[in-house]
């Protein structure tokens, strides 16, 4: 009997998910002769009757290297340990999921997702015995076990393009323009796009900013004849007086109540600088559309590596890129630590060396 493996995508989407699915299917079906089925909407496809499964083969995955989103669908409300039934009741349906995996004769599941999905996958393996292999995904690039996650470079490219466009209009109108990008807890997108797009000021959650220092930078520029400035801020960036002593959840509440990071930054500068100010929130544009070439290659490498881990029976491991090589790492280790922007790291010091202001 042919080996049969399931694959699903969980959490927020990221450009490159489809490229992983395509590569996994090509290697598993074409080279190894297995059957692969996609599970619709994270684990949900196995929790509903009838099961919603998508048979996958090279034909069904043709052209997916360049397609954004995920053909399998995804959700960030699909935790089987705390599953919301149609009547609103929250229940633990992990044993039901394990039963469905057996019924469908699946040897295991390849779970493509961020730290939340990986933590759930590991729990499924430990508590109800579903064998899992993880593939990391997040546009935030905040998983410490891998040098890069696919989707990140695409998001950086999109944010860089947005900065390039904002530069010309900011200069024409002598305005200060704020671009808010994703990154609730980690500011990698803001930092890298800020460097690539020549932002004057980069605000990240890891470096709470002194409003007066940001204002002084804008005034100094104006005195030197640069009467416009472009500021990129991660959605989790806050001024030092608001961030001090707050947990991540408390910070997130402040940001929501204040209308977002860019809005808070703009409001806090009012009265301190002369120029007109405007904000631009990039939002989900960063997550949609085709992956860039780097992400297509990384996603393809991850898909093939996932098939290799399954073949070698390395359940409980997640694929990752470390020093140019894609290999496997225990999921437990992979989700243990979060990857923040290092305020003393080389990227930040490089930015400071070319005159970028962080406000702290
Ligand atoms: O984790 C990825 C991410 O894109 C974050 O940067 C962002 O805060 C969040 O997802 C947005 O999630 P949602 O699509 O649920 O609004």
mmCIF file of C-alpha atoms and ligand atoms in Angstrom:
data_model
loop_
_atom_site.group_PDB
_atom_site.id
_atom_site.type_symbol
_atom_site.label_atom_id
_atom_site.label_comp_id
_atom_site.label_asym_id
_atom_site.label_seq_id
_atom_site.Cartn_x
_atom_site.Cartn_y
_atom_site.Cartn_z
ATOM 1 C CA UNK A 1 0.000 0.000 0.000
ATOM 2 C CA UNK A 2 1.225 3.481 -0.853
ATOM 3 C CA UNK A 3 2.409 5.738 1.966
ATOM 4 C CA UNK A 4 -0.129 8.518 2.539
ATOM 5 C CA UNK A 5 0.663 11.879 4.133
ATOM 6 C CA UNK A 6 -1.450 14.963 4.878
ATOM 7 C CA UNK A 7 -0.359 18.585 4.517
ATOM 8 C CA UNK A 8 -1.972 21.700 5.948
ATOM 9 C CA UNK A 9 -1.362 25.437 6.340
ATOM 10 C CA UNK A 10 -2.160 27.188 9.652
ATOM 11 C CA UNK A 11 -2.134 30.753 10.998
ATOM 12 C CA UNK A 12 -1.819 33.868 8.846
ATOM 13 C CA UNK A 13 -0.819 33.292 5.246
ATOM 14 C CA UNK A 14 2.548 34.248 3.754
ATOM 15 C CA UNK A 15 3.765 34.392 0.154
ATOM 16 C CA UNK A 16 5.454 31.045 -0.563
ATOM 17 C CA UNK A 17 2.972 28.667 1.113
ATOM 18 C CA UNK A 18 1.875 27.318 -2.261
ATOM 19 C CA UNK A 19 5.477 26.927 -3.376
ATOM 20 C CA UNK A 20 6.126 24.694 -0.320
ATOM 21 C CA UNK A 21 3.047 22.600 -1.120
ATOM 22 C CA UNK A 22 4.133 22.235 -4.764
ATOM 23 C CA UNK A 23 7.692 21.191 -3.871
ATOM 24 C CA UNK A 24 6.548 18.737 -1.187
ATOM 25 C CA UNK A 25 4.036 17.140 -3.563
ATOM 26 C CA UNK A 26 6.508 16.888 -6.443
ATOM 27 C CA UNK A 27 9.126 15.183 -4.301
ATOM 28 C CA UNK A 28 6.702 12.990 -2.332
ATOM 29 C CA UNK A 29 4.459 11.905 -5.211
ATOM 30 C CA UNK A 30 6.744 12.035 -8.235
ATOM 31 C CA UNK A 31 10.011 10.871 -6.698
ATOM 32 C CA UNK A 32 8.882 8.748 -3.751
ATOM 33 C CA UNK A 33 5.555 7.420 -5.008
ATOM 34 C CA UNK A 34 3.457 8.494 -1.972
ATOM 35 C CA UNK A 35 -0.082 9.809 -1.886
ATOM 36 C CA UNK A 36 -0.489 13.355 -0.563
ATOM 37 C CA UNK A 37 -3.718 14.978 0.556
ATOM 38 C CA UNK A 38 -4.205 18.599 1.507
ATOM 39 C CA UNK A 39 -6.384 19.364 4.531
ATOM 40 C CA UNK A 40 -8.656 22.363 4.035
ATOM 41 C CA UNK A 41 -8.386 25.344 6.408
ATOM 42 C CA UNK A 42 -5.640 24.244 8.751
ATOM 43 C CA UNK A 43 -6.833 21.176 10.753
ATOM 44 C CA UNK A 44 -10.514 22.029 10.241
ATOM 45 C CA UNK A 45 -10.870 19.870 7.120
ATOM 46 C CA UNK A 46 -10.397 16.782 9.286
ATOM 47 C CA UNK A 47 -12.742 18.003 12.021
ATOM 48 C CA UNK A 48 -15.826 18.443 9.856
ATOM 49 C CA UNK A 49 -18.102 15.800 8.364
ATOM 50 C CA UNK A 50 -17.558 14.944 5.609
ATOM 51 C CA UNK A 51 -13.811 15.598 5.800
ATOM 52 C CA UNK A 52 -12.655 18.318 3.455
ATOM 53 C CA UNK A 53 -9.556 16.895 1.783
ATOM 54 C CA UNK A 54 -7.838 17.944 -1.431
ATOM 55 C CA UNK A 55 -6.000 15.220 -3.382
ATOM 56 C CA UNK A 56 -2.627 16.629 -4.402
ATOM 57 C CA UNK A 57 -0.394 15.576 -7.275
ATOM 58 C CA UNK A 58 2.011 17.420 -9.598
ATOM 59 C CA UNK A 59 -0.895 18.264 -11.899
ATOM 60 C CA UNK A 60 -2.925 19.829 -9.082
ATOM 61 C CA UNK A 61 0.044 21.906 -7.976
ATOM 62 C CA UNK A 62 1.177 23.138 -11.407
ATOM 63 C CA UNK A 63 2.076 26.843 -11.483
ATOM 64 C CA UNK A 64 1.945 27.207 -7.707
ATOM 65 C CA UNK A 65 5.531 28.430 -7.355
ATOM 66 C CA UNK A 66 4.376 31.957 -8.112
ATOM 67 C CA UNK A 67 0.892 31.956 -6.579
ATOM 68 C CA UNK A 68 0.287 33.919 -3.347
ATOM 69 C CA UNK A 69 -1.956 32.727 -0.502
ATOM 70 C CA UNK A 70 -2.596 29.030 0.071
ATOM 71 C CA UNK A 71 -4.717 26.733 -2.083
ATOM 72 C CA UNK A 72 -5.545 24.786 1.093
ATOM 73 C CA UNK A 73 -6.996 27.762 2.963
ATOM 74 C CA UNK A 74 -5.913 28.695 6.477
ATOM 75 C CA UNK A 75 -7.218 30.065 9.739
ATOM 76 C CA UNK A 76 -5.756 31.403 12.946
ATOM 77 C CA UNK A 77 -8.768 30.108 14.856
ATOM 78 C CA UNK A 78 -8.117 26.428 14.222
ATOM 79 C CA UNK A 79 -6.590 25.185 17.477
ATOM 80 C CA UNK A 80 -7.995 21.643 17.998
ATOM 81 C CA UNK A 81 -7.281 21.932 21.747
ATOM 82 C CA UNK A 82 -9.610 24.905 21.944
ATOM 83 C CA UNK A 83 -11.941 24.484 19.011
ATOM 84 C CA UNK A 84 -15.030 26.624 18.613
ATOM 85 C CA UNK A 85 -18.075 24.567 17.606
ATOM 86 C CA UNK A 86 -20.820 26.068 15.431
ATOM 87 C CA UNK A 87 -22.837 26.840 18.618
ATOM 88 C CA UNK A 88 -19.924 28.880 20.042
ATOM 89 C CA UNK A 89 -18.883 26.214 22.578
ATOM 90 C CA UNK A 90 -15.085 25.777 23.032
ATOM 91 C CA UNK A 91 -13.957 22.153 23.171
ATOM 92 C CA UNK A 92 -10.857 19.970 22.945
ATOM 93 C CA UNK A 93 -11.257 18.035 19.702
ATOM 94 C CA UNK A 94 -7.671 16.765 19.440
ATOM 95 C CA UNK A 95 -8.778 13.119 20.008
ATOM 96 C CA UNK A 96 -11.312 13.538 17.156
ATOM 97 C CA UNK A 97 -8.530 14.829 14.949
ATOM 98 C CA UNK A 98 -6.345 11.814 15.797
ATOM 99 C CA UNK A 99 -9.263 9.515 14.910
ATOM 100 C CA UNK A 100 -9.768 11.324 11.590
ATOM 101 C CA UNK A 101 -6.063 11.009 10.775
ATOM 102 C CA UNK A 102 -6.348 7.212 11.315
ATOM 103 C CA UNK A 103 -9.599 6.947 9.331
ATOM 104 C CA UNK A 104 -7.970 8.711 6.400
ATOM 105 C CA UNK A 105 -4.971 6.376 6.725
ATOM 106 C CA UNK A 106 -2.560 9.303 7.044
ATOM 107 C CA UNK A 107 0.875 8.362 8.289
ATOM 108 C CA UNK A 108 1.358 11.885 9.586
ATOM 109 C CA UNK A 109 0.838 15.567 8.893
ATOM 110 C CA UNK A 110 3.145 18.193 7.449
ATOM 111 C CA UNK A 111 2.136 21.405 9.203
ATOM 112 C CA UNK A 112 3.181 24.673 7.583
ATOM 113 C CA UNK A 113 2.761 27.541 10.021
ATOM 114 C CA UNK A 114 4.256 29.989 12.487
ATOM 115 C CA UNK A 115 5.209 29.402 16.115
ATOM 116 C CA UNK A 116 1.547 28.992 17.152
ATOM 117 C CA UNK A 117 0.901 26.258 14.574
ATOM 118 C CA UNK A 118 4.199 24.542 15.402
ATOM 119 C CA UNK A 119 3.340 24.527 19.126
ATOM 120 C CA UNK A 120 -0.074 22.988 18.360
ATOM 121 C CA UNK A 121 1.528 20.413 16.039
ATOM 122 C CA UNK A 122 3.951 19.343 18.758
ATOM 123 C CA UNK A 123 1.125 19.092 21.302
ATOM 124 C CA UNK A 124 -0.859 16.939 18.845
ATOM 125 C CA UNK A 125 2.076 14.583 18.549
ATOM 126 C CA UNK A 126 2.670 14.384 22.292
ATOM 127 C CA UNK A 127 -0.900 14.219 23.544
ATOM 128 C CA UNK A 128 -2.837 12.343 20.878
ATOM 129 C CA UNK A 129 -0.037 10.677 18.932
ATOM 130 C CA UNK A 130 -0.349 12.373 15.531
ATOM 131 C CA UNK A 131 3.095 12.273 13.855
ATOM 132 C CA UNK A 132 3.993 15.755 12.571
ATOM 133 C CA UNK A 133 6.722 17.476 10.598
ATOM 134 C CA UNK A 134 6.845 21.294 10.745
ATOM 135 C CA UNK A 135 7.602 23.890 8.081
ATOM 136 C CA UNK A 136 8.122 27.411 9.515
ATOM 137 C CA UNK A 137 6.204 30.312 8.048
ATOM 138 C CA UNK A 138 5.874 33.943 9.028
ATOM 139 C CA UNK A 139 6.445 37.181 7.190
ATOM 140 C CA UNK A 140 7.815 38.529 10.482
ATOM 141 C CA UNK A 141 10.974 36.332 10.358
ATOM 142 C CA UNK A 142 10.818 36.052 14.141
ATOM 143 C CA UNK A 143 11.511 32.321 14.602
ATOM 144 C CA UNK A 144 14.938 31.932 16.164
ATOM 145 C CA UNK A 145 15.556 28.414 14.832
ATOM 146 C CA UNK A 146 15.727 29.516 11.197
ATOM 147 C CA UNK A 147 17.765 32.267 9.581
ATOM 148 C CA UNK A 148 14.843 33.082 7.292
ATOM 149 C CA UNK A 149 11.203 32.194 6.905
ATOM 150 C CA UNK A 150 9.659 32.505 3.448
ATOM 151 C CA UNK A 151 7.365 35.491 2.988
ATOM 152 C CA UNK A 152 9.714 37.830 4.826
ATOM 153 C CA UNK A 153 11.768 38.964 1.812
ATOM 154 C CA UNK A 154 8.579 39.503 -0.189
ATOM 155 C CA UNK A 155 7.175 41.672 2.593
ATOM 156 C CA UNK A 156 10.470 43.610 2.767
ATOM 157 C CA UNK A 157 10.369 44.164 -1.019
ATOM 158 C CA UNK A 158 6.776 45.417 -0.858
ATOM 159 C CA UNK A 159 7.549 47.753 2.044
ATOM 160 C CA UNK A 160 10.679 48.996 0.241
ATOM 161 C CA UNK A 161 8.637 49.792 -2.856
ATOM 162 C CA UNK A 162 6.128 51.661 -0.670
ATOM 163 C CA UNK A 163 8.970 53.686 0.895
ATOM 164 C CA UNK A 164 10.373 54.545 -2.535
ATOM 165 C CA UNK A 165 6.953 55.885 -3.525
ATOM 166 C CA UNK A 166 6.511 57.802 -0.287
ATOM 167 C CA UNK A 167 9.952 59.430 -0.643
ATOM 168 C CA UNK A 168 9.026 61.275 -3.849
ATOM 169 C CA UNK A 169 5.683 62.567 -2.612
ATOM 170 C CA UNK A 170 7.136 63.490 0.811
ATOM 171 C CA UNK A 171 9.841 65.516 -0.941
ATOM 172 C CA UNK A 172 7.397 67.244 -3.310
ATOM 173 C CA UNK A 173 5.190 68.405 -0.433
ATOM 174 C CA UNK A 174 7.802 68.921 2.307
ATOM 175 C CA UNK A 175 5.906 66.457 4.466
ATOM 176 C CA UNK A 176 6.788 63.930 7.117
ATOM 177 C CA UNK A 177 5.302 60.606 6.051
ATOM 178 C CA UNK A 178 4.953 57.558 8.288
ATOM 179 C CA UNK A 179 4.781 54.058 6.818
ATOM 180 C CA UNK A 180 3.446 51.415 9.227
ATOM 181 C CA UNK A 181 4.482 47.860 8.432
ATOM 182 C CA UNK A 182 3.733 44.501 10.089
ATOM 183 C CA UNK A 183 5.718 43.329 13.081
ATOM 184 C CA UNK A 184 3.781 43.238 16.306
ATOM 185 C CA UNK A 185 6.615 42.096 18.547
ATOM 186 C CA UNK A 186 9.620 42.074 16.206
ATOM 187 C CA UNK A 187 10.693 44.881 13.882
ATOM 188 C CA UNK A 188 12.623 42.930 11.227
ATOM 189 C CA UNK A 189 10.472 44.125 8.297
ATOM 190 C CA UNK A 190 10.737 47.771 9.387
ATOM 191 C CA UNK A 191 14.490 47.512 9.895
ATOM 192 C CA UNK A 192 15.332 45.823 6.591
ATOM 193 C CA UNK A 193 12.846 47.758 4.452
ATOM 194 C CA UNK A 194 13.933 50.945 6.227
ATOM 195 C CA UNK A 195 17.533 50.277 5.234
ATOM 196 C CA UNK A 196 16.643 49.276 1.675
ATOM 197 C CA UNK A 197 14.245 52.169 1.141
ATOM 198 C CA UNK A 198 16.414 54.871 2.723
ATOM 199 C CA UNK A 199 14.086 55.723 5.616
ATOM 200 C CA UNK A 200 15.322 58.609 7.756
ATOM 201 C CA UNK A 201 13.845 57.165 10.935
ATOM 202 C CA UNK A 202 13.133 53.520 11.830
ATOM 203 C CA UNK A 203 10.893 52.733 14.798
ATOM 204 C CA UNK A 204 10.789 49.144 16.086
ATOM 205 C CA UNK A 205 9.232 47.543 19.193
ATOM 206 C CA UNK A 206 12.657 46.479 20.459
ATOM 207 C CA UNK A 207 13.866 50.115 20.691
ATOM 208 C CA UNK A 208 11.154 52.215 22.369
ATOM 209 C CA UNK A 209 11.664 55.746 21.052
ATOM 210 C CA UNK A 210 12.158 59.101 22.693
ATOM 211 C CA UNK A 211 9.723 61.421 20.906
ATOM 212 C CA UNK A 212 11.954 64.465 21.356
ATOM 213 C CA UNK A 213 14.889 62.652 19.772
ATOM 214 C CA UNK A 214 12.765 61.779 16.717
ATOM 215 C CA UNK A 215 11.523 65.383 16.531
ATOM 216 C CA UNK A 216 15.101 66.720 16.779
ATOM 217 C CA UNK A 217 16.154 64.493 13.870
ATOM 218 C CA UNK A 218 13.334 65.881 11.692
ATOM 219 C CA UNK A 219 14.135 69.497 12.708
ATOM 220 C CA UNK A 220 17.865 68.958 11.999
ATOM 221 C CA UNK A 221 17.058 67.667 8.551
ATOM 222 C CA UNK A 222 14.842 70.685 7.896
ATOM 223 C CA UNK A 223 17.668 73.004 8.971
ATOM 224 C CA UNK A 224 19.930 71.266 6.459
ATOM 225 C CA UNK A 225 17.372 71.958 3.724
ATOM 226 C CA UNK A 226 15.726 68.514 3.827
ATOM 227 C CA UNK A 227 12.269 69.727 4.749
ATOM 228 C CA UNK A 228 10.725 66.266 4.406
ATOM 229 C CA UNK A 229 11.324 63.011 6.236
ATOM 230 C CA UNK A 230 10.190 59.434 5.823
ATOM 231 C CA UNK A 231 9.622 57.318 8.908
ATOM 232 C CA UNK A 232 9.017 53.555 8.827
ATOM 233 C CA UNK A 233 7.505 52.053 11.936
ATOM 234 C CA UNK A 234 6.664 48.499 12.883
ATOM 235 C CA UNK A 235 3.083 48.043 14.080
ATOM 236 C CA UNK A 236 4.414 47.293 17.598
ATOM 237 C CA UNK A 237 6.626 50.417 17.958
ATOM 238 C CA UNK A 238 5.828 52.709 20.896
ATOM 239 C CA UNK A 239 7.368 55.784 22.563
ATOM 240 C CA UNK A 240 9.466 54.939 25.599
ATOM 241 C CA UNK A 241 7.061 56.528 28.120
ATOM 242 C CA UNK A 242 4.153 54.423 26.832
ATOM 243 C CA UNK A 243 6.149 51.189 26.478
ATOM 244 C CA UNK A 244 7.866 51.305 29.881
ATOM 245 C CA UNK A 245 6.927 48.456 32.216
ATOM 246 C CA UNK A 246 4.181 47.129 29.901
ATOM 247 C CA UNK A 247 3.703 43.516 28.900
ATOM 248 C CA UNK A 248 3.338 42.719 25.188
ATOM 249 C CA UNK A 249 -0.440 42.387 25.615
ATOM 250 C CA UNK A 250 -0.684 45.762 27.371
ATOM 251 C CA UNK A 251 1.387 47.378 24.636
ATOM 252 C CA UNK A 252 -0.843 45.852 22.011
ATOM 253 C CA UNK A 253 -3.934 47.274 23.724
ATOM 254 C CA UNK A 254 -2.344 50.742 23.807
ATOM 255 C CA UNK A 255 -1.541 50.502 20.130
ATOM 256 C CA UNK A 256 -5.089 49.473 19.264
ATOM 257 C CA UNK A 257 -6.625 52.245 21.368
ATOM 258 C CA UNK A 258 -4.239 54.812 19.890
ATOM 259 C CA UNK A 259 -5.128 53.965 16.290
ATOM 260 C CA UNK A 260 -1.886 52.104 15.537
ATOM 261 C CA UNK A 261 1.842 52.756 15.758
ATOM 262 C CA UNK A 262 2.070 55.277 12.902
ATOM 263 C CA UNK A 263 -0.821 57.285 14.278
ATOM 264 C CA UNK A 264 0.681 57.338 17.775
ATOM 265 C CA UNK A 265 4.072 58.425 16.391
ATOM 266 C CA UNK A 266 2.478 61.183 14.310
ATOM 267 C CA UNK A 267 0.319 62.457 17.184
ATOM 268 C CA UNK A 268 3.242 62.481 19.595
ATOM 269 C CA UNK A 269 5.226 64.729 17.200
ATOM 270 C CA UNK A 270 2.463 67.300 16.866
ATOM 271 C CA UNK A 271 3.607 70.700 18.107
ATOM 272 C CA UNK A 272 7.266 69.629 18.055
ATOM 273 C CA UNK A 273 7.862 69.966 14.301
ATOM 274 C CA UNK A 274 6.613 72.338 11.605
ATOM 275 C CA UNK A 275 5.971 69.997 8.675
ATOM 276 C CA UNK A 276 2.628 68.564 7.699
ATOM 277 C CA UNK A 277 2.387 64.858 8.544
ATOM 278 C CA UNK A 278 0.476 61.909 7.083
ATOM 279 C CA UNK A 279 0.380 58.182 7.794
ATOM 280 C CA UNK A 280 0.141 55.174 5.489
ATOM 281 C CA UNK A 281 -0.630 51.698 6.859
ATOM 282 C CA UNK A 282 0.560 48.953 4.500
ATOM 283 C CA UNK A 283 -1.328 46.129 6.254
ATOM 284 C CA UNK A 284 -2.148 42.923 4.428
ATOM 285 C CA UNK A 285 -0.706 44.161 1.114
ATOM 286 C CA UNK A 286 2.525 42.803 2.645
ATOM 287 C CA UNK A 287 1.077 39.309 2.843
ATOM 288 C CA UNK A 288 -0.717 39.117 -0.504
ATOM 289 C CA UNK A 289 0.449 38.384 -4.029
ATOM 290 C CA UNK A 290 3.346 36.505 -5.540
ATOM 291 C CA UNK A 291 6.429 35.552 -3.522
ATOM 292 C CA UNK A 292 9.761 37.100 -4.591
ATOM 293 C CA UNK A 293 12.472 34.862 -6.073
ATOM 294 C CA UNK A 294 14.261 34.362 -2.725
ATOM 295 C CA UNK A 295 11.051 33.152 -1.067
ATOM 296 C CA UNK A 296 10.206 30.828 -3.974
ATOM 297 C CA UNK A 297 13.609 29.178 -3.662
ATOM 298 C CA UNK A 298 13.450 28.956 0.152
ATOM 299 C CA UNK A 299 9.886 27.578 0.067
ATOM 300 C CA UNK A 300 10.921 24.974 -2.520
ATOM 301 C CA UNK A 301 13.871 23.924 -0.371
ATOM 302 C CA UNK A 302 11.604 23.671 2.696
ATOM 303 C CA UNK A 303 9.025 21.571 0.821
ATOM 304 C CA UNK A 304 11.618 19.067 -0.385
ATOM 305 C CA UNK A 305 13.286 18.967 3.057
ATOM 306 C CA UNK A 306 9.912 18.231 4.686
ATOM 307 C CA UNK A 307 9.477 15.240 2.388
ATOM 308 C CA UNK A 308 12.959 14.036 3.361
ATOM 309 C CA UNK A 309 12.176 14.345 7.097
ATOM 310 C CA UNK A 310 8.969 12.301 6.612
ATOM 311 C CA UNK A 311 10.893 9.696 4.635
ATOM 312 C CA UNK A 312 13.468 9.397 7.391
ATOM 313 C CA UNK A 313 10.746 9.161 10.053
ATOM 314 C CA UNK A 314 11.960 12.343 11.746
ATOM 315 C CA UNK A 315 8.557 13.192 13.191
ATOM 316 C CA UNK A 316 8.572 16.048 15.679
ATOM 317 C CA UNK A 317 11.155 17.986 13.668
ATOM 318 C CA UNK A 318 10.792 21.228 11.745
ATOM 319 C CA UNK A 319 12.754 22.192 8.638
ATOM 320 C CA UNK A 320 14.890 25.287 8.904
ATOM 321 C CA UNK A 321 17.637 27.247 7.154
ATOM 322 C CA UNK A 322 20.843 27.588 9.137
ATOM 323 C CA UNK A 323 24.047 29.018 7.626
ATOM 324 C CA UNK A 324 22.943 28.298 4.077
ATOM 325 C CA UNK A 325 21.885 24.696 4.738
ATOM 326 C CA UNK A 326 18.307 23.421 5.111
ATOM 327 C CA UNK A 327 18.013 20.694 7.748
ATOM 328 C CA UNK A 328 15.726 19.600 10.579
ATOM 329 C CA UNK A 329 15.509 20.784 14.186
ATOM 330 C CA UNK A 330 13.251 19.459 16.998
ATOM 331 C CA UNK A 331 10.053 21.560 17.027
ATOM 332 C CA UNK A 332 10.439 21.907 20.781
ATOM 333 C CA UNK A 333 13.781 23.646 20.303
ATOM 334 C CA UNK A 334 12.483 25.661 17.349
ATOM 335 C CA UNK A 335 9.679 27.330 19.306
ATOM 336 C CA UNK A 336 11.588 27.850 22.548
ATOM 337 C CA UNK A 337 12.915 31.315 21.743
ATOM 338 C CA UNK A 338 11.640 34.219 19.748
ATOM 339 C CA UNK A 339 13.904 36.186 17.375
ATOM 340 C CA UNK A 340 13.838 39.919 18.101
ATOM 341 C CA UNK A 341 15.773 42.697 16.413
ATOM 342 C CA UNK A 342 19.027 42.975 18.339
ATOM 343 C CA UNK A 343 19.382 46.659 19.309
ATOM 344 C CA UNK A 344 23.155 46.107 19.504
ATOM 345 C CA UNK A 345 23.344 43.957 16.374
ATOM 346 C CA UNK A 346 25.116 44.648 13.103
ATOM 347 C CA UNK A 347 22.025 45.713 11.134
ATOM 348 C CA UNK A 348 21.088 48.360 13.684
ATOM 349 C CA UNK A 349 24.675 49.621 13.971
ATOM 350 C CA UNK A 350 24.961 49.736 10.171
ATOM 351 C CA UNK A 351 21.799 51.826 10.023
ATOM 352 C CA UNK A 352 23.089 54.127 12.759
ATOM 353 C CA UNK A 353 26.412 54.473 10.885
ATOM 354 C CA UNK A 354 24.601 55.892 7.856
ATOM 355 C CA UNK A 355 22.657 58.335 10.007
ATOM 356 C CA UNK A 356 19.348 56.525 10.510
ATOM 357 C CA UNK A 357 17.589 57.629 13.716
ATOM 358 C CA UNK A 358 15.885 55.020 15.919
ATOM 359 C CA UNK A 359 14.788 57.425 18.634
ATOM 360 C CA UNK A 360 16.620 55.407 21.255
HETATM 361 O O1 LIG B 1 2.395 37.083 12.247
HETATM 362 C C1 LIG B 1 2.214 37.595 10.992
HETATM 363 C C2 LIG B 1 1.393 38.847 10.990
HETATM 364 O O2 LIG B 1 1.426 39.267 9.671
HETATM 365 C C3 LIG B 1 1.835 39.944 11.956
HETATM 366 O O3 LIG B 1 2.905 40.714 11.511
HETATM 367 C C4 LIG B 1 0.569 40.741 12.095
HETATM 368 O O4 LIG B 1 0.546 41.447 13.305
HETATM 369 C C5 LIG B 1 -0.482 39.693 12.074
HETATM 370 O O5 LIG B 1 0.041 38.616 11.344
HETATM 371 C C6 LIG B 1 -1.776 40.151 11.491
HETATM 372 O O6 LIG B 1 -2.672 39.115 11.614
HETATM 373 P P1 LIG B 1 -4.155 39.132 11.036
HETATM 374 O O7 LIG B 1 -4.073 38.784 9.597
HETATM 375 O O8 LIG B 1 -4.857 38.088 11.816
HETATM 376 O O9 LIG B 1 -4.679 40.514 11.230
#
